[in-house]
PDB file of C-alpha atoms in Angstrom:
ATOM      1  CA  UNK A   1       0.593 135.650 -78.341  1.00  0.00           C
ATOM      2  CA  UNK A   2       1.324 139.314 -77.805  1.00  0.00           C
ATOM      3  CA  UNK A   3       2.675 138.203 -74.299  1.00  0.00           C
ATOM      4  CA  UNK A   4       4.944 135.882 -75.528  1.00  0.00           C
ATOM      5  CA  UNK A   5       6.015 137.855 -78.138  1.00  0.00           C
ATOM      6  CA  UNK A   6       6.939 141.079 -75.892  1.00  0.00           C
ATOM      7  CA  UNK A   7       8.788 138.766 -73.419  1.00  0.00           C
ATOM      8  CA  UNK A   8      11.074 136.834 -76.145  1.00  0.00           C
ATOM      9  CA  UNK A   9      11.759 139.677 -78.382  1.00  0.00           C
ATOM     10  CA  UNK A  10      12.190 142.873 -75.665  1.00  0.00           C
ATOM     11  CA  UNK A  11       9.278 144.437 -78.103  1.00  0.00           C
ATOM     12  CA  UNK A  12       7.404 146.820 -75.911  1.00  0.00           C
ATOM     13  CA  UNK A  13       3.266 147.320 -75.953  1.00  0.00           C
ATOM     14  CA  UNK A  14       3.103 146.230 -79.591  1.00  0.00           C
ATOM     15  CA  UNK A  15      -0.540 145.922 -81.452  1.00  0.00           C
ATOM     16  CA  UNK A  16      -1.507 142.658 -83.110  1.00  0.00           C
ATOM     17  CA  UNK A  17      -4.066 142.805 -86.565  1.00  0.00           C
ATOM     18  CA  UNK A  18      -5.235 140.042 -87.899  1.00  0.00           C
ATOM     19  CA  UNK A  19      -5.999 140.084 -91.198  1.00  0.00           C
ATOM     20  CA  UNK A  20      -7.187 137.267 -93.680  1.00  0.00           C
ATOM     21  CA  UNK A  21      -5.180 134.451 -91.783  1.00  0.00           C
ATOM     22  CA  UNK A  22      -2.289 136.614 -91.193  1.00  0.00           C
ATOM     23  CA  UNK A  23      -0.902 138.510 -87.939  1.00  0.00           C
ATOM     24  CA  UNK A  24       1.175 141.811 -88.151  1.00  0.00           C
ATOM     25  CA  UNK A  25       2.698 144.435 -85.895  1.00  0.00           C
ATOM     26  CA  UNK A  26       4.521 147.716 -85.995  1.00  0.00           C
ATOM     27  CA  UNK A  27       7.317 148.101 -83.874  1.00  0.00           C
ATOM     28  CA  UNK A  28       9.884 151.721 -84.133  1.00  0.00           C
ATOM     29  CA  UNK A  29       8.897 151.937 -87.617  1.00  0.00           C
ATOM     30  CA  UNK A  30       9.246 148.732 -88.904  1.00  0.00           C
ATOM     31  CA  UNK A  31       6.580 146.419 -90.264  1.00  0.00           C
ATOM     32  CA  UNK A  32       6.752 142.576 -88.736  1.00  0.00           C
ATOM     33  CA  UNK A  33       4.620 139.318 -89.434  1.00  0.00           C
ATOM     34  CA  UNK A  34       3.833 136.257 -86.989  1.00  0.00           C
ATOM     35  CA  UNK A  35       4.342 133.497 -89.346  1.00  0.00           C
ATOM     36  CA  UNK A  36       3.383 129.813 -88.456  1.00  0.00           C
ATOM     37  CA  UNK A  37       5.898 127.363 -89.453  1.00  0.00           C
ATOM     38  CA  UNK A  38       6.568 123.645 -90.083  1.00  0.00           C
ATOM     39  CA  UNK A  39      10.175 123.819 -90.955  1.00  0.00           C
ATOM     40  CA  UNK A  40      12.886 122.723 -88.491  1.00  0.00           C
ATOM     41  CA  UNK A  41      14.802 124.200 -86.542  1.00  0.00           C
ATOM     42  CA  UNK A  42      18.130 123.054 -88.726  1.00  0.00           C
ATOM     43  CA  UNK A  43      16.211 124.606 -91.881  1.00  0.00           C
ATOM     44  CA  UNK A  44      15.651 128.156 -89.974  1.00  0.00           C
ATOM     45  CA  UNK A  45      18.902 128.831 -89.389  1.00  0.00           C
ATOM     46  CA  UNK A  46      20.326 127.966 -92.521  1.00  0.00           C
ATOM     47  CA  UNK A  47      17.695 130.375 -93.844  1.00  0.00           C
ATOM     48  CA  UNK A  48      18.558 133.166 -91.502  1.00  0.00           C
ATOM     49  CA  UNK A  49      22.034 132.389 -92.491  1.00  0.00           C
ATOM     50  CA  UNK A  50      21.328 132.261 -95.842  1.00  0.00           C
ATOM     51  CA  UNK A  51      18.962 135.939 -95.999  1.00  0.00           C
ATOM     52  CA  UNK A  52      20.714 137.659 -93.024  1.00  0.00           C
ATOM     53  CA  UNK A  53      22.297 140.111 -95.681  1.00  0.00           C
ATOM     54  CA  UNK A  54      19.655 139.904 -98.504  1.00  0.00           C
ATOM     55  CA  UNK A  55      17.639 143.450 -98.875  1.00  0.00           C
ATOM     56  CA  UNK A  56      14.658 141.707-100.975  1.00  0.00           C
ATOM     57  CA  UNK A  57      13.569 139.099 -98.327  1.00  0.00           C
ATOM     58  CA  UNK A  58      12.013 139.274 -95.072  1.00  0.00           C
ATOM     59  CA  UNK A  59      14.364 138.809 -92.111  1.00  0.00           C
ATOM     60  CA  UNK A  60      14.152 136.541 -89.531  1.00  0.00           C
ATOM     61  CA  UNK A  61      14.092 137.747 -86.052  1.00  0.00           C
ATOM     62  CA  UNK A  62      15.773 135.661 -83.293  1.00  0.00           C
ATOM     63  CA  UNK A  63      14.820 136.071 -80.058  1.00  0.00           C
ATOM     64  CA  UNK A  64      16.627 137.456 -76.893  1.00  0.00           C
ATOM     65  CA  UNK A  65      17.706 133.964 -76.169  1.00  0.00           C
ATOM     66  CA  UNK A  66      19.326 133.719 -80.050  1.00  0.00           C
ATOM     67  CA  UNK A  67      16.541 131.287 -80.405  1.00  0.00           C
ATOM     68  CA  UNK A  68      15.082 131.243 -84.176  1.00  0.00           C
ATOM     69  CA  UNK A  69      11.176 129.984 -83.119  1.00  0.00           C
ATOM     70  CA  UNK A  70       8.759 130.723 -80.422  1.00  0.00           C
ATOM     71  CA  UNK A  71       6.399 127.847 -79.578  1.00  0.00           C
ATOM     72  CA  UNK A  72       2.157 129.062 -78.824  1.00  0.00           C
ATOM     73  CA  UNK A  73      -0.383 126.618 -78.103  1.00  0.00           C
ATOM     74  CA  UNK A  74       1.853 123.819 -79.390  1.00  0.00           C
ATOM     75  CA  UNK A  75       2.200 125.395 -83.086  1.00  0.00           C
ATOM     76  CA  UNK A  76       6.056 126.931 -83.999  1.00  0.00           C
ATOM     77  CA  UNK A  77       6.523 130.678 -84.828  1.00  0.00           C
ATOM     78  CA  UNK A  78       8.767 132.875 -85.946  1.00  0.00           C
ATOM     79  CA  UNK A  79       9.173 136.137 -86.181  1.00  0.00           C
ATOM     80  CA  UNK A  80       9.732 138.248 -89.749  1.00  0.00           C
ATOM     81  CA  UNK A  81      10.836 142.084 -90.515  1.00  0.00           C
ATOM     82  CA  UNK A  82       8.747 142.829 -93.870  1.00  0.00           C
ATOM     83  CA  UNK A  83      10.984 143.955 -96.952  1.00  0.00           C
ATOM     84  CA  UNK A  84       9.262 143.702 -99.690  1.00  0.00           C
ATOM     85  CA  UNK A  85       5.371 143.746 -98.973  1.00  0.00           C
ATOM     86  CA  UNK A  86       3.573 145.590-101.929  1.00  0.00           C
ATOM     87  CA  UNK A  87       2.143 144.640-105.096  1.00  0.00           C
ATOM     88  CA  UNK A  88       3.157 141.687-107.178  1.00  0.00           C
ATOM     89  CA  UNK A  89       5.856 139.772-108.848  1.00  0.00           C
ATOM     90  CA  UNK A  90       6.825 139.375-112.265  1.00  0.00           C
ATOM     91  CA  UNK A  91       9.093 137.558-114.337  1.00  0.00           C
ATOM     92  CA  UNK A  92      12.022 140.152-113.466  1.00  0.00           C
ATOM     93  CA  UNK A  93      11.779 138.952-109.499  1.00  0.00           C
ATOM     94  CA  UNK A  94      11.711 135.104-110.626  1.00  0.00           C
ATOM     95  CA  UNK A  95      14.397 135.750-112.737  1.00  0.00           C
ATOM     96  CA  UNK A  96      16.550 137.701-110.416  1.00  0.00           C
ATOM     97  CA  UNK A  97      19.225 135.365-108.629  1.00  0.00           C
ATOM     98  CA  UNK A  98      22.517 135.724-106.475  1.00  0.00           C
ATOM     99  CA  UNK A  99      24.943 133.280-106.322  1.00  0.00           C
ATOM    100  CA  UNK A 100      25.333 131.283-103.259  1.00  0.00           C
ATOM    101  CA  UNK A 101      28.598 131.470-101.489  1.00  0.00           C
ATOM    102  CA  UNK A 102      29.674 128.301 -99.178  1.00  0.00           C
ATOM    103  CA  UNK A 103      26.695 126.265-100.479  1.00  0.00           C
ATOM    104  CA  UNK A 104      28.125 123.316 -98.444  1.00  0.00           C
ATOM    105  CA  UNK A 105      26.624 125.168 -95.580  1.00  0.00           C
ATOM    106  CA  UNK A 106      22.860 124.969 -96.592  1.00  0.00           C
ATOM    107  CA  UNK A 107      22.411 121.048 -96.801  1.00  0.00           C
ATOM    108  CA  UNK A 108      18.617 120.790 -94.916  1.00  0.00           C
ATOM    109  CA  UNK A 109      17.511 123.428 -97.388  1.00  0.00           C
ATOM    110  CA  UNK A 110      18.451 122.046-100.573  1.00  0.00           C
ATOM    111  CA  UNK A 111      15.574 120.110-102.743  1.00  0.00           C
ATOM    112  CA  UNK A 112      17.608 119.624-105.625  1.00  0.00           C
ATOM    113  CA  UNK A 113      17.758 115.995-105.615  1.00  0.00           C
ATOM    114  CA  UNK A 114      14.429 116.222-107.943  1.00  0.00           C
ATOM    115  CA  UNK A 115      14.523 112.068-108.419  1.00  0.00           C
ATOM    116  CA  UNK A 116      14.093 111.341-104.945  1.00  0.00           C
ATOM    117  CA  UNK A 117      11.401 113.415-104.042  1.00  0.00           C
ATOM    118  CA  UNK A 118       9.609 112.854-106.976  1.00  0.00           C
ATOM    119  CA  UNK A 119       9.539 109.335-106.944  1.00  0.00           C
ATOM    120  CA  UNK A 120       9.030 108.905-103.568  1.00  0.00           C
ATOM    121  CA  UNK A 121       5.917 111.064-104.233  1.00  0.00           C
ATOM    122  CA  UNK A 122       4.484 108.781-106.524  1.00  0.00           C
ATOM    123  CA  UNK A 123       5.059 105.958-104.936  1.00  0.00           C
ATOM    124  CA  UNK A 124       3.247 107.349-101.909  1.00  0.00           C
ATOM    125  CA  UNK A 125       0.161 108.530-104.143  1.00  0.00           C
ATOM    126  CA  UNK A 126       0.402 104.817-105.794  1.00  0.00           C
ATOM    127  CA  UNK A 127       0.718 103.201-101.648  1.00  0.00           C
ATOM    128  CA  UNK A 128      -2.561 105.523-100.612  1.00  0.00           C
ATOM    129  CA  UNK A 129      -4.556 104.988-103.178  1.00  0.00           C
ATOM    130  CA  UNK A 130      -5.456 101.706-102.452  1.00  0.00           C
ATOM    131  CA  UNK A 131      -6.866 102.850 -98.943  1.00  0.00           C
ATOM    132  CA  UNK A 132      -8.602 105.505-100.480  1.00  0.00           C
ATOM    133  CA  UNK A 133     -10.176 104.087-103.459  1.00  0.00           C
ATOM    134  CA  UNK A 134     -13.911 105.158-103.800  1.00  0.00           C
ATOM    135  CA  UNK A 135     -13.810 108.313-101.337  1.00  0.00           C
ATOM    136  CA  UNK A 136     -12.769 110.819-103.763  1.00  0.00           C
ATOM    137  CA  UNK A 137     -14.622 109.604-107.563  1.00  0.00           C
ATOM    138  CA  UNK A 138     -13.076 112.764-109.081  1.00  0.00           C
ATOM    139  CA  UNK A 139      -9.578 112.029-108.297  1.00  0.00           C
ATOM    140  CA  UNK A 140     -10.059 108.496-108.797  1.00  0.00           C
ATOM    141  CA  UNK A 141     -10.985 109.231-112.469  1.00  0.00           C
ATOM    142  CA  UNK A 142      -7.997 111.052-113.173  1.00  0.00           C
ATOM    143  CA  UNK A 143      -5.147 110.434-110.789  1.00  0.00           C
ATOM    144  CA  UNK A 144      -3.694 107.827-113.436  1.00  0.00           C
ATOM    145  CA  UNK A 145      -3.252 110.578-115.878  1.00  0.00           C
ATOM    146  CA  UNK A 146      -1.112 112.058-113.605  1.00  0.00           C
ATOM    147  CA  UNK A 147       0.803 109.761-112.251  1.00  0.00           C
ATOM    148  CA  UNK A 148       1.837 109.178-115.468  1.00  0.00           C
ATOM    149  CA  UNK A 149       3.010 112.742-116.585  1.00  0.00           C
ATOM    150  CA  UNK A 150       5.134 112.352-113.183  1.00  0.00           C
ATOM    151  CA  UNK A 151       6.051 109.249-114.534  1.00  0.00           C
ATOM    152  CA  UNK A 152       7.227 110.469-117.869  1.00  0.00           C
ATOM    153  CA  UNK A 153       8.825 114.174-115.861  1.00  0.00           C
ATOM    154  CA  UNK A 154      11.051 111.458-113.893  1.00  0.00           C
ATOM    155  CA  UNK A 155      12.112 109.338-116.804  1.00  0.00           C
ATOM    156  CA  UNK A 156      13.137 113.052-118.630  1.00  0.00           C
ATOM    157  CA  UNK A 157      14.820 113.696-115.531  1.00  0.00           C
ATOM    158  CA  UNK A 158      16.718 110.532-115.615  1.00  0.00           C
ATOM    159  CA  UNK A 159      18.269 111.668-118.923  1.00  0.00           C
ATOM    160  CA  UNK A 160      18.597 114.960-118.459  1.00  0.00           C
ATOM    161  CA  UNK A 161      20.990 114.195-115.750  1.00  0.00           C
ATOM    162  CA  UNK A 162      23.150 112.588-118.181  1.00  0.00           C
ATOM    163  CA  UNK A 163      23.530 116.375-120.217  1.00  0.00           C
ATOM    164  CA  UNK A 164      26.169 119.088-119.918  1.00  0.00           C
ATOM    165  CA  UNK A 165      26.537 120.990-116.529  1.00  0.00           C
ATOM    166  CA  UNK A 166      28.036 124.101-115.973  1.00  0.00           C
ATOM    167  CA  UNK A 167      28.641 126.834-113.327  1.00  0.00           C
ATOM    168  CA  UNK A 168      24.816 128.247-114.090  1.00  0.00           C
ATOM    169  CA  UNK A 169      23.658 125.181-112.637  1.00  0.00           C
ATOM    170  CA  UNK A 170      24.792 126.074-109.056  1.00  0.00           C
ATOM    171  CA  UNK A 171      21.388 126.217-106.792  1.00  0.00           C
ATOM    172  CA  UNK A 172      20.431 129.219-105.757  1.00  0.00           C
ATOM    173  CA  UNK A 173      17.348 130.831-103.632  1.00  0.00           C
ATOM    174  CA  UNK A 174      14.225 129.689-104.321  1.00  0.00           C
ATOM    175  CA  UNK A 175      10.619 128.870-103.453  1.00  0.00           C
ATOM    176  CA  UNK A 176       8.852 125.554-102.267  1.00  0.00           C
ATOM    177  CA  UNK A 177       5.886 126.502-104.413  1.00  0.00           C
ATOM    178  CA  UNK A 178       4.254 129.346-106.436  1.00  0.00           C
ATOM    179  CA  UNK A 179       1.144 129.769-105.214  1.00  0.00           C
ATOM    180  CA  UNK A 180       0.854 133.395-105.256  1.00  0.00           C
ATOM    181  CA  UNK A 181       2.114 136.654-106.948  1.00  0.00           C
ATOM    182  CA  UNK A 182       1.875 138.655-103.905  1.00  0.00           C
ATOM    183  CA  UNK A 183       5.148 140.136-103.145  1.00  0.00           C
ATOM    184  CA  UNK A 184       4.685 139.507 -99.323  1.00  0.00           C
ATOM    185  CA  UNK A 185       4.155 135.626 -99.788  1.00  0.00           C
ATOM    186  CA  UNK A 186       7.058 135.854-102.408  1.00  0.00           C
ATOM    187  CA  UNK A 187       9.300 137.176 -99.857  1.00  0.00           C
ATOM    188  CA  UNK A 188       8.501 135.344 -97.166  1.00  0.00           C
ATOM    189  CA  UNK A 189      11.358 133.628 -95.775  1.00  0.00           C
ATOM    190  CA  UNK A 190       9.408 130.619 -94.412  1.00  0.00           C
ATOM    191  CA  UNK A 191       8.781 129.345 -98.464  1.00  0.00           C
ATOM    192  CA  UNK A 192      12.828 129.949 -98.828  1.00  0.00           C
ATOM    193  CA  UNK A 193      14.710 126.405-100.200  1.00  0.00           C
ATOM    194  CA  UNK A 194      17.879 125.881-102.111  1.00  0.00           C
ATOM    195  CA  UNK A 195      17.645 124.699-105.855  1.00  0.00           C
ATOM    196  CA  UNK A 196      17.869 124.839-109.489  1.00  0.00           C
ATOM    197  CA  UNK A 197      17.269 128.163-110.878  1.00  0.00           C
ATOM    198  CA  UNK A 198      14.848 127.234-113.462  1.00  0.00           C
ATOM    199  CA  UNK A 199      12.506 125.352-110.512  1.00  0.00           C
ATOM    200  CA  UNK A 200      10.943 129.259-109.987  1.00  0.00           C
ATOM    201  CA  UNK A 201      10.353 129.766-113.711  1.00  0.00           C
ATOM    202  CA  UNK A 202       8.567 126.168-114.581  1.00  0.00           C
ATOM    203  CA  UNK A 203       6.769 126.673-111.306  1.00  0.00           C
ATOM    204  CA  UNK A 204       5.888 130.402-111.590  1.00  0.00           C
ATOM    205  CA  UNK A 205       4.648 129.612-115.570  1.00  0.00           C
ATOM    206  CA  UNK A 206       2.832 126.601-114.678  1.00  0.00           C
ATOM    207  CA  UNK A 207       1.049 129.112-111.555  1.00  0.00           C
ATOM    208  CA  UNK A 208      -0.069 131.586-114.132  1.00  0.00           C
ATOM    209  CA  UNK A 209      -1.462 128.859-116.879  1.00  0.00           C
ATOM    210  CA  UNK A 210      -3.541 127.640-114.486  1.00  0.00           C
ATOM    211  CA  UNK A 211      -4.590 131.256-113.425  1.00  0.00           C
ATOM    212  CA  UNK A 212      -5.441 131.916-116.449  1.00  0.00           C
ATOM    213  CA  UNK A 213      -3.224 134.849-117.260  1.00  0.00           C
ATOM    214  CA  UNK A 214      -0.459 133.262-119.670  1.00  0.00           C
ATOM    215  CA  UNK A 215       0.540 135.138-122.167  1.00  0.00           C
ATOM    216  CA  UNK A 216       2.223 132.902-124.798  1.00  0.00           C
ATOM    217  CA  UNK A 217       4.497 135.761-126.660  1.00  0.00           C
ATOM    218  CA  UNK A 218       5.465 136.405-123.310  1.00  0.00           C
ATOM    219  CA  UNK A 219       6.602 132.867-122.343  1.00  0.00           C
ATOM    220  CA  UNK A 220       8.473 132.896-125.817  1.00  0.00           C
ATOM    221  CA  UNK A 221       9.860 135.994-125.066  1.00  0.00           C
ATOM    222  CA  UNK A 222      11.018 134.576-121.659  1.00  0.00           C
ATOM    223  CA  UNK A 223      12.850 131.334-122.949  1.00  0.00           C
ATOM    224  CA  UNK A 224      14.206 133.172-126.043  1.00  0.00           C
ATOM    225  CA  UNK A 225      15.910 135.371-123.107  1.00  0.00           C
ATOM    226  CA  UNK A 226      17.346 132.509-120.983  1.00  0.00           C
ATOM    227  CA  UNK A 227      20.645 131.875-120.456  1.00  0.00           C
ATOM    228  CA  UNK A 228      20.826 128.468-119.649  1.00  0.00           C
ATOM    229  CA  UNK A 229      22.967 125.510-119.591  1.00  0.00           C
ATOM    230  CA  UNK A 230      21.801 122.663-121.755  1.00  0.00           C
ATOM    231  CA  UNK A 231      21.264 120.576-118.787  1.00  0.00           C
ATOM    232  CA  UNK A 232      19.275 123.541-117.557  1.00  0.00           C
ATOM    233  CA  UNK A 233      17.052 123.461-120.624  1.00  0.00           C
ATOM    234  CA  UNK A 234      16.095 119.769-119.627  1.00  0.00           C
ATOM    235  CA  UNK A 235      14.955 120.907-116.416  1.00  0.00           C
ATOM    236  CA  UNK A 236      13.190 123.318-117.194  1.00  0.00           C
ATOM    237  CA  UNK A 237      10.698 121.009-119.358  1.00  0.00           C
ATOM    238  CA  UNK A 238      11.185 118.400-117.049  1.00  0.00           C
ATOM    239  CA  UNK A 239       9.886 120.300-114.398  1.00  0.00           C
ATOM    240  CA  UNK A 240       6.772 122.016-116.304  1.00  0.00           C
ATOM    241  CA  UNK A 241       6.190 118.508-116.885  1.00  0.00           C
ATOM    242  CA  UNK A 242       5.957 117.185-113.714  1.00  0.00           C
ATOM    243  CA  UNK A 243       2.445 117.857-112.162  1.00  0.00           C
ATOM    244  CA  UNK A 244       3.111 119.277-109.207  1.00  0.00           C
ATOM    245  CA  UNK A 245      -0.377 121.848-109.263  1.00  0.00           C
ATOM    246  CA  UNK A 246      -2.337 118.273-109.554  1.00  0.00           C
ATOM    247  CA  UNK A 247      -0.200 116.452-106.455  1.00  0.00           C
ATOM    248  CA  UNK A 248      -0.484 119.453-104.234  1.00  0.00           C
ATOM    249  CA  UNK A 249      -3.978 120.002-104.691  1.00  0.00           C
ATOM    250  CA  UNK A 250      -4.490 115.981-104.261  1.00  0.00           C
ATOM    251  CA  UNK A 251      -3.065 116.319-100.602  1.00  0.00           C
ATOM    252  CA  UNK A 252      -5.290 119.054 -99.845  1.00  0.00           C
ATOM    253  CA  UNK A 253      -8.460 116.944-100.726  1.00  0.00           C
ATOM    254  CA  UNK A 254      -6.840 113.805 -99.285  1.00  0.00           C
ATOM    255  CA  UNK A 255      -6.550 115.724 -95.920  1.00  0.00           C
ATOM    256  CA  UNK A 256      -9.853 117.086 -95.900  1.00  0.00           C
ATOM    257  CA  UNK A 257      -8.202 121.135 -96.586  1.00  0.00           C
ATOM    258  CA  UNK A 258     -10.291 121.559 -99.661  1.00  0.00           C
ATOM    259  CA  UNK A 259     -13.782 119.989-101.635  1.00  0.00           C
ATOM    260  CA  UNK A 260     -12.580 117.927-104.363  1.00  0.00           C
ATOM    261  CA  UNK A 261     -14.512 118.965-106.997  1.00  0.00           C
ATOM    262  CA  UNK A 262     -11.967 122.639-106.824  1.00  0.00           C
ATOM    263  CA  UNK A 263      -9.574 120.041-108.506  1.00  0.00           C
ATOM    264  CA  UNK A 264     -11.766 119.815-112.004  1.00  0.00           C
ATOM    265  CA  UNK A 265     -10.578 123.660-112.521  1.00  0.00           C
ATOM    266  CA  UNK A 266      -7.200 121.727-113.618  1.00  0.00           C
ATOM    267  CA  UNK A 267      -8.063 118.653-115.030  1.00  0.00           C
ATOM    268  CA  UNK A 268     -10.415 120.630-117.378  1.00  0.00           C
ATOM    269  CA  UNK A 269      -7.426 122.265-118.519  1.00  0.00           C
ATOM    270  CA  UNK A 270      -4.951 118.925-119.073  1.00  0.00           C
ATOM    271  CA  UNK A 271      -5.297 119.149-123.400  1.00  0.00           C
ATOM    272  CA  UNK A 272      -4.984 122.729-123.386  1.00  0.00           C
ATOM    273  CA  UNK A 273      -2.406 122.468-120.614  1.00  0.00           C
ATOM    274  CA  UNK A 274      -0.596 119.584-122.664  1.00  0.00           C
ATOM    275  CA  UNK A 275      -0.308 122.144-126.132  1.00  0.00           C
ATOM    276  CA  UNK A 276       1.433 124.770-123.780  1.00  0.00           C
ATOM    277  CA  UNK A 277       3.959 122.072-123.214  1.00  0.00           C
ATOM    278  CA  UNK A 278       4.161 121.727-126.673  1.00  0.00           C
ATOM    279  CA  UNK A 279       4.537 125.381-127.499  1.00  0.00           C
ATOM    280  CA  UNK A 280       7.082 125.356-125.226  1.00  0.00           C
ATOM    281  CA  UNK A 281       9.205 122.260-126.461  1.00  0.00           C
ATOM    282  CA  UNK A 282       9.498 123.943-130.107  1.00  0.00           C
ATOM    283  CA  UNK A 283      10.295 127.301-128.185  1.00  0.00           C
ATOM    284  CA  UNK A 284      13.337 125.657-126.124  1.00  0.00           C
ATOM    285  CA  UNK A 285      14.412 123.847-129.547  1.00  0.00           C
ATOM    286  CA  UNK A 286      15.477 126.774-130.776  1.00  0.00           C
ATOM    287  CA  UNK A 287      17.906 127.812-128.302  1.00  0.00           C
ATOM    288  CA  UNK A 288      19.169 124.165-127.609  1.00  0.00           C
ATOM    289  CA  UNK A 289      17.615 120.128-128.621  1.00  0.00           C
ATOM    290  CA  UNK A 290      16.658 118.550-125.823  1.00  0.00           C
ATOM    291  CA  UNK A 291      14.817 115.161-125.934  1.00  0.00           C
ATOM    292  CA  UNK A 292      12.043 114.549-127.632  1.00  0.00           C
ATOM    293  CA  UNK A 293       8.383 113.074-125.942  1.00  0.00           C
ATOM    294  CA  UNK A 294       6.724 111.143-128.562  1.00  0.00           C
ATOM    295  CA  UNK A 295       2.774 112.993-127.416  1.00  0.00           C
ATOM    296  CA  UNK A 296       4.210 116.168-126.602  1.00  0.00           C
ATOM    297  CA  UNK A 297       6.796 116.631-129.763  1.00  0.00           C
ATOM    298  CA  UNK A 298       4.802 115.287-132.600  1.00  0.00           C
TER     299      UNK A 298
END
């Protein structure tokens, strides 16, 4: 790697550590990561596009060639100058957004087209199961629960698609997932996607419930400070609804990643996780009404 790296870059005698999974070098000064990728080429660019001017987020190197990935032992890398690499985030970096200018130009980055990839989600989780049935007893006790909460996050979607739009609703910078509060996985370009800017929030709140270090004045301190469309209210509970800490963690067993039985941590925690949703329904009612769920507003 070092090789490569020196030869595609024009970085001279640089030092590799590797530290918990993750390689970094110094070069004149500057800090730089070795990140493994999956995204495509199309998606890179559009993100170095997208962060070439941005002071908060890593920056993606190209290479001598203008190329935006390196390949090593058939895996893709690129190459990232570190901006923002100590402590953690908070709710002021989830809730701190620029506007996107020429969004037309970002179109392999965007996931705001929620009803697509949601249902084609569940109807994946609904085709495997029935190859799968028996492996995994844990997940085959609960994945109906779930399913259903996705179920009922898509039908809220449905409607709130039908609500009031405005120019807040414009996607901006975001994050494929929350699994971290690390400012260097924050600002790591390679988790960078185009969407809705209340995605970050549901999935940054939803992170620290299941972390176990939700503060509940805080959250209604948070949604009390919103300023959101009332189509962006809808997503917002739309999206803490939809299970997305159960369906990632699903894959992981599925694929052998993790033991199964990490996954009770969560399901322990559906009625208690299913009053925070409530707590948080009354909380958005008193900025806008939004739709009712007959379990979750009763």
């Amino acid at each position: 790697m070092k090789n490569i790296i020196e030869y595609y870059y024009n970085f001279i005698s640089i030092t590799i550590t590797k530290k918990n999974n993750k390689m970094t070098f110094k070069y004149n000064n500057n800090d730089y990561k070795i990140s493994e990728t999956l995204r495509t080429e199309e998606e890179l660019r559009e993100i170095y596009t997208l962060l070439i001017n941005n002071k908060k987020y890593n920056k993606i190197i190209l290479t001598k060639n203008n190329t935006i990935s390196i390949i090593n032992n058939n895996k893709k890398y690129i190459i990232q100058e570190i901006k923002n690499n100590n402590g953690e985030i908070d709710i002021i970096d989830i809730l701190s957004k620029t506007r996107i200018k020429n969004i037309e130009n970002y179109k392999t980055i965007r996931r705001d087209n929620w009803y697509k990839l949601w249902t084609e989600k569940i109807d994946y989780i609904n085709y495997q199961r029935t190859h799968i049935k028996g492996i995994n007893q844990v997940l085959d006790q609960y994945i109906d629960y779930y399913i259903g909460l996705g179920e009922n996050a898509i039908s809220y979607l449905l409607e709130a698609n039908n609500s009031k739009k405005d120019e807040r609703d414009i996607p901006v910078v975001s994050h494929r997932r929350i699994n971290s509060l690390k400012k260097e996985d924050y600002y790591d370009a390679n988790n960078i996607i185009l969407d809705h800017y209340v995605r970050d929030i549901a999935e940054y709140l939803k992170y620290l419930f299941f972390l176990n270090k939700i503060n509940i004045q805080d959250v209604a301190k948070i949604i009390k400070n919103l300023n959101l469309s009332e189509y962006g209210f809808r997503l917002l509970f739309c999206r803490l609804l939809f299970p997305t800490y159960f369906f990632d963690m699903y894959e992981q067993i599925i694929n052998n990643n993790i033991d199964e039985k990490i996954i009770i941590n969560i399901v322990n925690k559906a009625s208690e996780f299913e009053m925070f949703l409530k707590f948080i329904y009354k909380e958005v009612n008193k900025k806008t009404r939004i739709p009712s769920i007959n379990w979750i507003s009763s």
